[in-house]
Amino acid sequence: MDFGLVLQTDPPASQVISLMKRAERHGFRYGWTFDSAVLWQEPFVIYSQILANTQRMHVGPMVTNPGTRTWEVTASTFATLNDMYGNRTVCGIGRGDSAMRVAGRAPNTLARLGEAMDVIRDLAEGREAVVDGNPIRIPWIKDGKLPVWMAAYGPKALALAGQKADGFILQLADPFLTEWMIKSVRDAAVAAGRDPDAITICVAAPAYVGDDLAHARDQCRWFGGMVGNHVADLVSRYGEHSGLVPEALTEYIKSRQGYDYSHHGRAGNASTDFVPDEIVDRFCLLGPAEAHIEKLRRLRDLGVDQFALYDMHDAREETIDAYGTLIIPAVNG
């Protein structure tokens, strides 16, 4: 199983780079960041320094979207990084949550997302693509490679990931929901004539190593609120008891009253008080190292290829170190 580190690009950028270097020393192969231009610093600038200061780490957004940047700009940016540092980037992409909503825009449609995935990949790998009705190609790209991994929760999005994506990003670590969603993606891949095993499966969630469960839960409760934003969209689209989305995912948002993006992805977010302990335990990895190892092995047995660790809490260095010394060797040993 591969491991990734997920950070917000809060200033100073030097700290983000330092944590990524620490993670690589401890066996992490991927470095991910949020991508929301108003809330945090520009990630692609920081990726250049992460790549310059690491040897093997692959970097990318978790996740970008088709609306913040034009597609040829996104493709050219990835391709430039790959030309400078080797093909070490991954395009994580979704409909857009904070990046779109904070700027007063609605998330992108799935149709637009599907088209953007094809165009960005083709352009970044040197092929011609049609952008706004115009066929274009970036002539300087040679031997470019850009895997496109799509974040999804709902039935139509999961189907799109199976039809078009090189990888599937699931932002929660509940084994029951993970199994259901992986099956949905793979079934869609088969229906589209694709090899379902060729799709990389990445589960992303906060992890906090230690014996004080109450403190760990409070440090990671924000994640249930972040996931709740997407679940609320699903309930609005499909209904609360549609049968299309597991009630294990939708039940907990009944007490959700709204969401303040100024605290997005941060410990102590008051907008996430509605998230019960049970959901924090199910969605995250908490407790002593042995509990993490056990859950990661269950996820691996379900077909998960990478666990990407959200490290937004008060023990960032300690968590990276615990994973590097205790957890990654045990999972992959």
mmCIF file of C-alpha atoms in Angstrom:
data_model
loop_
_atom_site.group_PDB
_atom_site.id
_atom_site.type_symbol
_atom_site.label_atom_id
_atom_site.label_comp_id
_atom_site.label_asym_id
_atom_site.label_seq_id
_atom_site.Cartn_x
_atom_site.Cartn_y
_atom_site.Cartn_z
ATOM 1 C CA MET A 1 0.000 0.000 0.000
ATOM 2 C CA ASP A 2 1.229 3.488 -0.874
ATOM 3 C CA PHE A 3 0.914 6.350 1.591
ATOM 4 C CA GLY A 4 0.287 10.028 0.957
ATOM 5 C CA LEU A 5 0.321 13.163 3.100
ATOM 6 C CA VAL A 6 -2.444 15.760 2.650
ATOM 7 C CA LEU A 7 -1.928 19.346 3.821
ATOM 8 C CA GLN A 8 -3.486 22.757 3.428
ATOM 9 C CA THR A 9 -1.183 25.347 1.883
ATOM 10 C CA ASP A 10 -1.263 27.694 4.861
ATOM 11 C CA PRO A 11 1.616 30.152 5.079
ATOM 12 C CA PRO A 12 4.475 29.841 5.524
ATOM 13 C CA ALA A 13 4.950 27.595 2.496
ATOM 14 C CA SER A 14 8.320 26.572 3.942
ATOM 15 C CA GLN A 15 6.486 24.592 6.621
ATOM 16 C CA VAL A 16 4.437 22.704 4.025
ATOM 17 C CA ILE A 17 7.655 21.844 2.176
ATOM 18 C CA SER A 18 9.350 20.767 5.414
ATOM 19 C CA LEU A 19 6.483 18.423 6.330
ATOM 20 C CA MET A 20 6.529 16.873 2.858
ATOM 21 C CA LYS A 21 10.285 16.274 3.135
ATOM 22 C CA ARG A 22 9.722 14.665 6.522
ATOM 23 C CA ALA A 23 6.994 12.483 5.065
ATOM 24 C CA GLU A 24 9.206 11.262 2.219
ATOM 25 C CA ARG A 25 11.927 10.313 4.705
ATOM 26 C CA HIS A 26 9.303 8.199 6.481
ATOM 27 C CA GLY A 27 8.143 6.329 3.403
ATOM 28 C CA PHE A 28 5.301 8.483 2.084
ATOM 29 C CA ARG A 29 5.281 8.456 -1.741
ATOM 30 C CA TYR A 30 2.623 11.105 -2.397
ATOM 31 C CA GLY A 31 2.224 14.704 -1.300
ATOM 32 C CA TRP A 32 -1.245 16.207 -1.701
ATOM 33 C CA THR A 33 -2.672 19.625 -0.870
ATOM 34 C CA PHE A 34 -6.031 21.357 -0.861
ATOM 35 C CA ASP A 35 -6.642 23.688 -3.825
ATOM 36 C CA SER A 36 -8.806 26.692 -2.960
ATOM 37 C CA ALA A 37 -7.333 29.995 -4.113
ATOM 38 C CA VAL A 38 -9.144 32.270 -1.641
ATOM 39 C CA LEU A 39 -8.605 30.163 1.479
ATOM 40 C CA TRP A 40 -4.974 29.076 0.995
ATOM 41 C CA GLN A 41 -1.822 29.859 -0.937
ATOM 42 C CA GLU A 42 -1.437 28.758 -4.562
ATOM 43 C CA PRO A 43 -0.487 25.067 -4.472
ATOM 44 C CA PHE A 44 1.218 24.746 -7.845
ATOM 45 C CA VAL A 45 3.881 27.250 -6.836
ATOM 46 C CA ILE A 46 4.529 25.199 -3.717
ATOM 47 C CA TYR A 47 4.571 21.905 -5.656
ATOM 48 C CA SER A 48 7.612 23.163 -7.531
ATOM 49 C CA GLN A 49 9.522 23.490 -4.269
ATOM 50 C CA ILE A 50 8.266 20.173 -2.896
ATOM 51 C CA LEU A 51 9.482 18.432 -6.047
ATOM 52 C CA ALA A 52 12.811 20.261 -5.903
ATOM 53 C CA ASN A 53 13.325 19.185 -2.285
ATOM 54 C CA THR A 54 12.314 15.532 -2.642
ATOM 55 C CA GLN A 55 13.544 12.685 -4.813
ATOM 56 C CA ARG A 56 10.612 10.327 -5.355
ATOM 57 C CA MET A 57 7.494 12.046 -4.076
ATOM 58 C CA HIS A 58 4.587 12.579 -6.469
ATOM 59 C CA VAL A 59 2.472 15.685 -5.877
ATOM 60 C CA GLY A 60 -0.982 16.919 -6.776
ATOM 61 C CA PRO A 61 -4.160 18.612 -5.577
ATOM 62 C CA MET A 62 -6.790 16.881 -3.481
ATOM 63 C CA VAL A 63 -8.594 18.197 -5.358
ATOM 64 C CA THR A 64 -8.653 20.788 -8.127
ATOM 65 C CA ASN A 65 -11.742 21.427 -10.268
ATOM 66 C CA PRO A 66 -12.644 22.408 -13.858
ATOM 67 C CA GLY A 67 -13.798 25.928 -12.981
ATOM 68 C CA THR A 68 -10.984 27.683 -11.132
ATOM 69 C CA ARG A 69 -8.501 27.600 -14.009
ATOM 70 C CA THR A 70 -8.965 27.158 -17.736
ATOM 71 C CA TRP A 71 -8.191 23.618 -18.784
ATOM 72 C CA GLU A 72 -5.193 24.426 -20.962
ATOM 73 C CA VAL A 73 -3.651 26.362 -18.059
ATOM 74 C CA THR A 74 -4.143 23.404 -15.726
ATOM 75 C CA ALA A 75 -2.634 21.014 -18.265
ATOM 76 C CA SER A 76 0.320 23.275 -19.010
ATOM 77 C CA THR A 77 1.050 23.764 -15.309
ATOM 78 C CA PHE A 78 1.185 20.033 -14.645
ATOM 79 C CA ALA A 79 3.245 19.461 -17.791
ATOM 80 C CA THR A 80 5.734 22.167 -16.796
ATOM 81 C CA LEU A 81 6.294 20.532 -13.411
ATOM 82 C CA ASN A 82 6.722 17.158 -15.090
ATOM 83 C CA ASP A 83 9.223 18.601 -17.566
ATOM 84 C CA MET A 84 11.221 20.131 -14.730
ATOM 85 C CA TYR A 85 11.175 17.211 -12.296
ATOM 86 C CA GLY A 86 10.140 14.103 -14.220
ATOM 87 C CA ASN A 87 6.597 12.755 -14.405
ATOM 88 C CA ARG A 88 5.848 13.129 -10.708
ATOM 89 C CA THR A 89 2.449 14.824 -10.678
ATOM 90 C CA VAL A 90 -1.107 13.527 -10.299
ATOM 91 C CA CYS A 91 -4.232 15.518 -11.141
ATOM 92 C CA GLY A 92 -6.751 14.947 -8.380
ATOM 93 C CA ILE A 93 -9.988 16.557 -9.528
ATOM 94 C CA GLY A 94 -13.640 16.898 -8.528
ATOM 95 C CA ARG A 95 -16.653 19.133 -9.037
ATOM 96 C CA GLY A 96 -15.290 21.805 -6.681
ATOM 97 C CA ASP A 97 -16.446 22.588 -3.143
ATOM 98 C CA SER A 98 -14.678 25.376 -1.250
ATOM 99 C CA ALA A 99 -12.813 26.722 -4.293
ATOM 100 C CA MET A 100 -16.088 27.366 -6.106
ATOM 101 C CA ARG A 101 -18.447 28.209 -3.252
ATOM 102 C CA VAL A 102 -16.160 30.700 -1.495
ATOM 103 C CA ALA A 103 -15.982 32.621 -4.789
ATOM 104 C CA GLY A 104 -19.768 32.599 -5.088
ATOM 105 C CA ARG A 105 -19.948 29.921 -7.786
ATOM 106 C CA ALA A 106 -21.779 26.603 -7.839
ATOM 107 C CA PRO A 107 -19.803 23.353 -8.160
ATOM 108 C CA ASN A 108 -19.237 22.171 -11.711
ATOM 109 C CA THR A 109 -21.598 19.702 -13.345
ATOM 110 C CA LEU A 110 -20.487 16.113 -13.799
ATOM 111 C CA ALA A 111 -20.731 16.550 -17.573
ATOM 112 C CA ARG A 112 -18.254 19.435 -17.428
ATOM 113 C CA LEU A 113 -15.996 17.476 -15.082
ATOM 114 C CA GLY A 114 -15.958 14.468 -17.393
ATOM 115 C CA GLU A 115 -15.054 16.593 -20.397
ATOM 116 C CA ALA A 116 -12.347 18.437 -18.446
ATOM 117 C CA MET A 117 -10.713 15.195 -17.316
ATOM 118 C CA ASP A 118 -10.260 14.040 -20.903
ATOM 119 C CA VAL A 119 -9.028 17.431 -22.131
ATOM 120 C CA ILE A 120 -6.559 18.047 -19.286
ATOM 121 C CA ARG A 121 -5.062 14.565 -19.596
ATOM 122 C CA ASP A 122 -4.767 14.767 -23.387
ATOM 123 C CA LEU A 123 -3.183 18.214 -23.384
ATOM 124 C CA ALA A 124 -0.774 17.417 -20.535
ATOM 125 C CA GLU A 125 0.387 14.287 -22.341
ATOM 126 C CA GLY A 126 0.981 16.159 -25.602
ATOM 127 C CA ARG A 127 -2.144 15.181 -27.542
ATOM 128 C CA GLU A 128 -4.606 17.452 -29.286
ATOM 129 C CA ALA A 129 -7.860 18.283 -27.510
ATOM 130 C CA VAL A 130 -10.839 20.511 -28.194
ATOM 131 C CA VAL A 131 -11.203 23.482 -25.827
ATOM 132 C CA ASP A 132 -14.244 25.728 -26.270
ATOM 133 C CA GLY A 133 -14.714 24.362 -29.773
ATOM 134 C CA ASN A 134 -11.092 24.926 -30.800
ATOM 135 C CA PRO A 135 -8.630 22.061 -31.360
ATOM 136 C CA ILE A 136 -5.342 22.838 -29.592
ATOM 137 C CA ARG A 137 -2.127 21.037 -28.697
ATOM 138 C CA ILE A 138 0.745 22.133 -26.459
ATOM 139 C CA PRO A 139 3.703 21.676 -28.828
ATOM 140 C CA TRP A 140 6.584 21.593 -26.363
ATOM 141 C CA ILE A 141 5.335 18.596 -24.342
ATOM 142 C CA LYS A 142 7.404 15.453 -24.909
ATOM 143 C CA ASP A 143 6.747 12.152 -23.119
ATOM 144 C CA GLY A 144 4.303 13.789 -20.719
ATOM 145 C CA LYS A 145 2.324 11.625 -18.312
ATOM 146 C CA LEU A 146 -0.566 12.824 -16.128
ATOM 147 C CA PRO A 147 -2.784 10.357 -14.259
ATOM 148 C CA VAL A 148 -6.185 11.898 -13.499
ATOM 149 C CA TRP A 149 -7.801 10.727 -10.257
ATOM 150 C CA MET A 150 -11.390 11.722 -9.562
ATOM 151 C CA ALA A 151 -13.013 12.346 -6.167
ATOM 152 C CA ALA A 152 -16.575 11.055 -5.884
ATOM 153 C CA TYR A 153 -19.339 9.995 -3.482
ATOM 154 C CA GLY A 154 -22.694 9.779 -5.299
ATOM 155 C CA PRO A 155 -23.892 7.166 -7.818
ATOM 156 C CA LYS A 156 -23.452 9.284 -10.954
ATOM 157 C CA ALA A 157 -20.046 10.567 -9.867
ATOM 158 C CA LEU A 158 -18.858 7.061 -8.980
ATOM 159 C CA ALA A 159 -19.984 5.892 -12.411
ATOM 160 C CA LEU A 160 -18.065 8.724 -14.080
ATOM 161 C CA ALA A 161 -14.927 7.801 -12.138
ATOM 162 C CA GLY A 162 -15.241 4.225 -13.370
ATOM 163 C CA GLN A 163 -15.769 5.379 -16.953
ATOM 164 C CA LYS A 164 -12.975 7.957 -17.241
ATOM 165 C CA ALA A 165 -10.600 8.253 -14.283
ATOM 166 C CA ASP A 166 -7.183 6.677 -13.832
ATOM 167 C CA GLY A 167 -7.765 6.709 -10.087
ATOM 168 C CA PHE A 168 -10.628 7.075 -7.616
ATOM 169 C CA ILE A 169 -10.286 9.287 -4.512
ATOM 170 C CA LEU A 170 -12.635 8.456 -1.638
ATOM 171 C CA GLN A 171 -12.491 10.988 1.180
ATOM 172 C CA LEU A 172 -13.467 8.768 4.106
ATOM 173 C CA ALA A 173 -12.048 5.571 5.612
ATOM 174 C CA ASP A 174 -15.146 3.623 6.616
ATOM 175 C CA PRO A 175 -14.677 0.018 5.384
ATOM 176 C CA PHE A 176 -18.404 -0.554 4.734
ATOM 177 C CA LEU A 177 -18.747 2.551 2.557
ATOM 178 C CA THR A 178 -15.359 1.969 0.964
ATOM 179 C CA GLU A 179 -16.401 -1.498 -0.196
ATOM 180 C CA TRP A 180 -19.696 -0.181 -1.606
ATOM 181 C CA MET A 181 -18.051 2.685 -3.480
ATOM 182 C CA ILE A 182 -15.151 0.663 -4.886
ATOM 183 C CA LYS A 183 -17.677 -1.834 -6.242
ATOM 184 C CA SER A 184 -19.664 0.986 -7.863
ATOM 185 C CA VAL A 185 -16.547 2.373 -9.562
ATOM 186 C CA ARG A 186 -15.356 -1.020 -10.755
ATOM 187 C CA ASP A 187 -18.802 -2.017 -12.035
ATOM 188 C CA ALA A 188 -18.907 1.202 -14.067
ATOM 189 C CA ALA A 189 -15.439 0.498 -15.436
ATOM 190 C CA VAL A 190 -16.511 -2.968 -16.591
ATOM 191 C CA ALA A 191 -19.654 -1.536 -18.214
ATOM 192 C CA ALA A 192 -17.442 0.971 -20.074
ATOM 193 C CA GLY A 193 -15.160 -1.781 -21.354
ATOM 194 C CA ARG A 194 -12.282 -0.829 -19.055
ATOM 195 C CA ASP A 195 -10.101 -2.972 -16.800
ATOM 196 C CA PRO A 196 -11.463 -2.260 -13.297
ATOM 197 C CA ASP A 197 -8.190 -3.290 -11.667
ATOM 198 C CA ALA A 198 -6.340 -0.596 -13.625
ATOM 199 C CA ILE A 199 -8.068 2.132 -11.590
ATOM 200 C CA THR A 200 -5.985 3.173 -8.587
ATOM 201 C CA ILE A 201 -8.045 3.362 -5.388
ATOM 202 C CA CYS A 202 -7.042 6.088 -2.926
ATOM 203 C CA VAL A 203 -8.735 6.483 0.445
ATOM 204 C CA ALA A 204 -8.084 9.820 2.149
ATOM 205 C CA ALA A 205 -8.913 10.604 5.786
ATOM 206 C CA PRO A 206 -7.454 12.172 8.932
ATOM 207 C CA ALA A 207 -5.272 10.021 11.156
ATOM 208 C CA TYR A 208 -4.318 10.737 14.761
ATOM 209 C CA VAL A 209 -2.089 8.329 16.698
ATOM 210 C CA GLY A 210 -2.475 8.176 20.491
ATOM 211 C CA ASP A 211 -4.433 6.793 23.406
ATOM 212 C CA ASP A 212 -6.560 9.884 24.151
ATOM 213 C CA LEU A 213 -9.536 9.125 21.894
ATOM 214 C CA ALA A 214 -11.596 12.088 23.073
ATOM 215 C CA HIS A 215 -8.854 14.525 22.087
ATOM 216 C CA ALA A 216 -8.200 12.749 18.782
ATOM 217 C CA ARG A 217 -11.897 12.910 17.904
ATOM 218 C CA ASP A 218 -12.060 16.630 18.633
ATOM 219 C CA GLN A 219 -8.998 17.224 16.473
ATOM 220 C CA CYS A 220 -10.533 15.325 13.532
ATOM 221 C CA ARG A 221 -14.244 16.135 13.871
ATOM 222 C CA TRP A 222 -13.879 18.770 11.143
ATOM 223 C CA PHE A 223 -13.605 15.971 8.596
ATOM 224 C CA GLY A 224 -17.172 14.814 9.163
ATOM 225 C CA GLY A 225 -18.282 18.354 8.452
ATOM 226 C CA MET A 226 -16.283 18.523 5.243
ATOM 227 C CA VAL A 227 -17.722 15.214 4.049
ATOM 228 C CA GLY A 228 -21.134 16.454 5.165
ATOM 229 C CA ASN A 229 -21.000 19.216 2.546
ATOM 230 C CA HIS A 230 -20.884 16.596 -0.191
ATOM 231 C CA VAL A 231 -23.468 14.393 1.518
ATOM 232 C CA ALA A 232 -25.867 17.350 1.737
ATOM 233 C CA ASP A 233 -25.509 17.768 -2.031
ATOM 234 C CA LEU A 234 -26.345 14.083 -2.499
ATOM 235 C CA VAL A 235 -29.436 14.312 -0.291
ATOM 236 C CA SER A 236 -30.553 17.390 -2.214
ATOM 237 C CA ARG A 237 -30.089 15.561 -5.505
ATOM 238 C CA TYR A 238 -31.339 12.061 -4.689
ATOM 239 C CA GLY A 239 -33.458 12.432 -1.554
ATOM 240 C CA GLU A 240 -32.854 11.182 1.961
ATOM 241 C CA HIS A 241 -34.183 7.638 1.454
ATOM 242 C CA SER A 242 -33.627 7.143 -2.263
ATOM 243 C CA GLY A 243 -31.801 3.863 -1.891
ATOM 244 C CA LEU A 244 -29.113 5.237 -4.217
ATOM 245 C CA VAL A 245 -26.871 6.442 -1.378
ATOM 246 C CA PRO A 246 -26.254 4.329 1.765
ATOM 247 C CA GLU A 247 -28.038 5.666 4.840
ATOM 248 C CA ALA A 248 -24.806 5.032 6.737
ATOM 249 C CA LEU A 249 -23.523 8.059 4.835
ATOM 250 C CA THR A 250 -26.587 10.308 4.952
ATOM 251 C CA GLU A 251 -28.091 9.768 8.400
ATOM 252 C CA TYR A 252 -25.665 11.889 10.406
ATOM 253 C CA ILE A 253 -26.214 15.181 8.547
ATOM 254 C CA LYS A 254 -29.802 15.614 9.790
ATOM 255 C CA SER A 255 -28.556 18.034 12.476
ATOM 256 C CA ARG A 256 -26.381 20.000 10.063
ATOM 257 C CA GLN A 257 -27.264 23.721 10.248
ATOM 258 C CA GLY A 258 -24.883 25.242 7.714
ATOM 259 C CA TYR A 259 -21.177 25.569 7.118
ATOM 260 C CA ASP A 260 -18.565 28.318 7.523
ATOM 261 C CA TYR A 261 -15.808 27.866 4.959
ATOM 262 C CA SER A 262 -13.484 30.188 6.830
ATOM 263 C CA HIS A 263 -12.832 27.221 9.151
ATOM 264 C CA HIS A 264 -12.809 24.604 6.375
ATOM 265 C CA GLY A 265 -10.630 21.608 7.177
ATOM 266 C CA ARG A 266 -9.520 22.941 10.541
ATOM 267 C CA ALA A 267 -9.639 21.487 14.027
ATOM 268 C CA GLY A 268 -12.143 23.274 16.221
ATOM 269 C CA ASN A 269 -14.485 24.138 13.338
ATOM 270 C CA ALA A 270 -17.727 25.149 15.084
ATOM 271 C CA SER A 271 -19.714 24.194 11.973
ATOM 272 C CA THR A 272 -18.982 20.526 12.671
ATOM 273 C CA ASP A 273 -20.473 20.214 16.145
ATOM 274 C CA PHE A 274 -23.259 18.088 14.643
ATOM 275 C CA VAL A 275 -20.800 15.281 13.768
ATOM 276 C CA PRO A 276 -21.134 12.450 16.338
ATOM 277 C CA ASP A 277 -18.216 10.463 17.730
ATOM 278 C CA GLU A 278 -19.377 7.380 15.829
ATOM 279 C CA ILE A 279 -18.896 9.129 12.481
ATOM 280 C CA VAL A 280 -15.462 10.445 13.464
ATOM 281 C CA ASP A 281 -14.431 6.904 14.414
ATOM 282 C CA ARG A 282 -15.821 5.428 11.202
ATOM 283 C CA PHE A 283 -14.448 8.044 8.804
ATOM 284 C CA CYS A 284 -11.010 8.565 10.394
ATOM 285 C CA LEU A 285 -8.138 6.505 11.791
ATOM 286 C CA LEU A 286 -7.748 7.087 15.526
ATOM 287 C CA GLY A 287 -6.166 5.428 18.538
ATOM 288 C CA PRO A 288 -2.897 3.574 19.117
ATOM 289 C CA ALA A 289 -0.766 2.397 16.215
ATOM 290 C CA GLU A 290 -2.281 -1.092 16.361
ATOM 291 C CA ALA A 291 -5.746 0.291 15.596
ATOM 292 C CA HIS A 292 -4.414 2.113 12.528
ATOM 293 C CA ILE A 293 -2.620 -1.005 11.297
ATOM 294 C CA GLU A 294 -5.742 -3.122 11.677
ATOM 295 C CA LYS A 295 -7.981 -0.682 9.790
ATOM 296 C CA LEU A 296 -5.431 -0.101 7.042
ATOM 297 C CA ARG A 297 -5.120 -3.844 6.489
ATOM 298 C CA ARG A 298 -8.911 -4.069 6.153
ATOM 299 C CA LEU A 299 -8.888 -1.255 3.607
ATOM 300 C CA ARG A 300 -6.032 -2.860 1.696
ATOM 301 C CA ASP A 301 -7.939 -6.147 1.553
ATOM 302 C CA LEU A 302 -10.883 -4.243 0.011
ATOM 303 C CA GLY A 303 -8.638 -3.084 -2.837
ATOM 304 C CA VAL A 304 -7.318 0.244 -1.549
ATOM 305 C CA ASP A 305 -3.961 1.050 -3.165
ATOM 306 C CA GLN A 306 -3.134 4.235 -1.234
ATOM 307 C CA PHE A 307 -4.035 5.768 2.100
ATOM 308 C CA ALA A 308 -3.665 9.570 2.016
ATOM 309 C CA LEU A 309 -3.389 10.972 5.526
ATOM 310 C CA TYR A 310 -5.023 14.329 6.256
ATOM 311 C CA ASP A 311 -2.630 15.941 8.725
ATOM 312 C CA MET A 312 -4.561 18.998 9.886
ATOM 313 C CA HIS A 313 -4.424 18.832 13.685
ATOM 314 C CA ASP A 314 -2.096 19.545 16.604
ATOM 315 C CA ALA A 315 0.226 16.539 16.138
ATOM 316 C CA ARG A 316 1.366 16.753 12.532
ATOM 317 C CA GLU A 317 5.027 15.825 12.977
ATOM 318 C CA GLU A 318 4.221 13.157 15.559
ATOM 319 C CA THR A 319 1.689 11.526 13.242
ATOM 320 C CA ILE A 320 4.116 11.461 10.302
ATOM 321 C CA ASP A 321 6.801 9.965 12.546
ATOM 322 C CA ALA A 322 4.461 7.331 14.021
ATOM 323 C CA TYR A 323 3.368 6.260 10.568
ATOM 324 C CA GLY A 324 6.943 6.079 9.339
ATOM 325 C CA THR A 325 8.339 4.120 12.267
ATOM 326 C CA LEU A 326 5.406 1.940 13.345
ATOM 327 C CA ILE A 327 2.512 1.824 10.906
ATOM 328 C CA ILE A 328 3.823 1.834 7.315
ATOM 329 C CA PRO A 329 6.406 -0.922 8.007
ATOM 330 C CA ALA A 330 3.743 -3.082 9.696
ATOM 331 C CA VAL A 331 1.209 -2.648 6.883
ATOM 332 C CA ASN A 332 3.717 -3.261 4.127
ATOM 333 C CA GLY A 333 5.973 -5.703 5.959
#
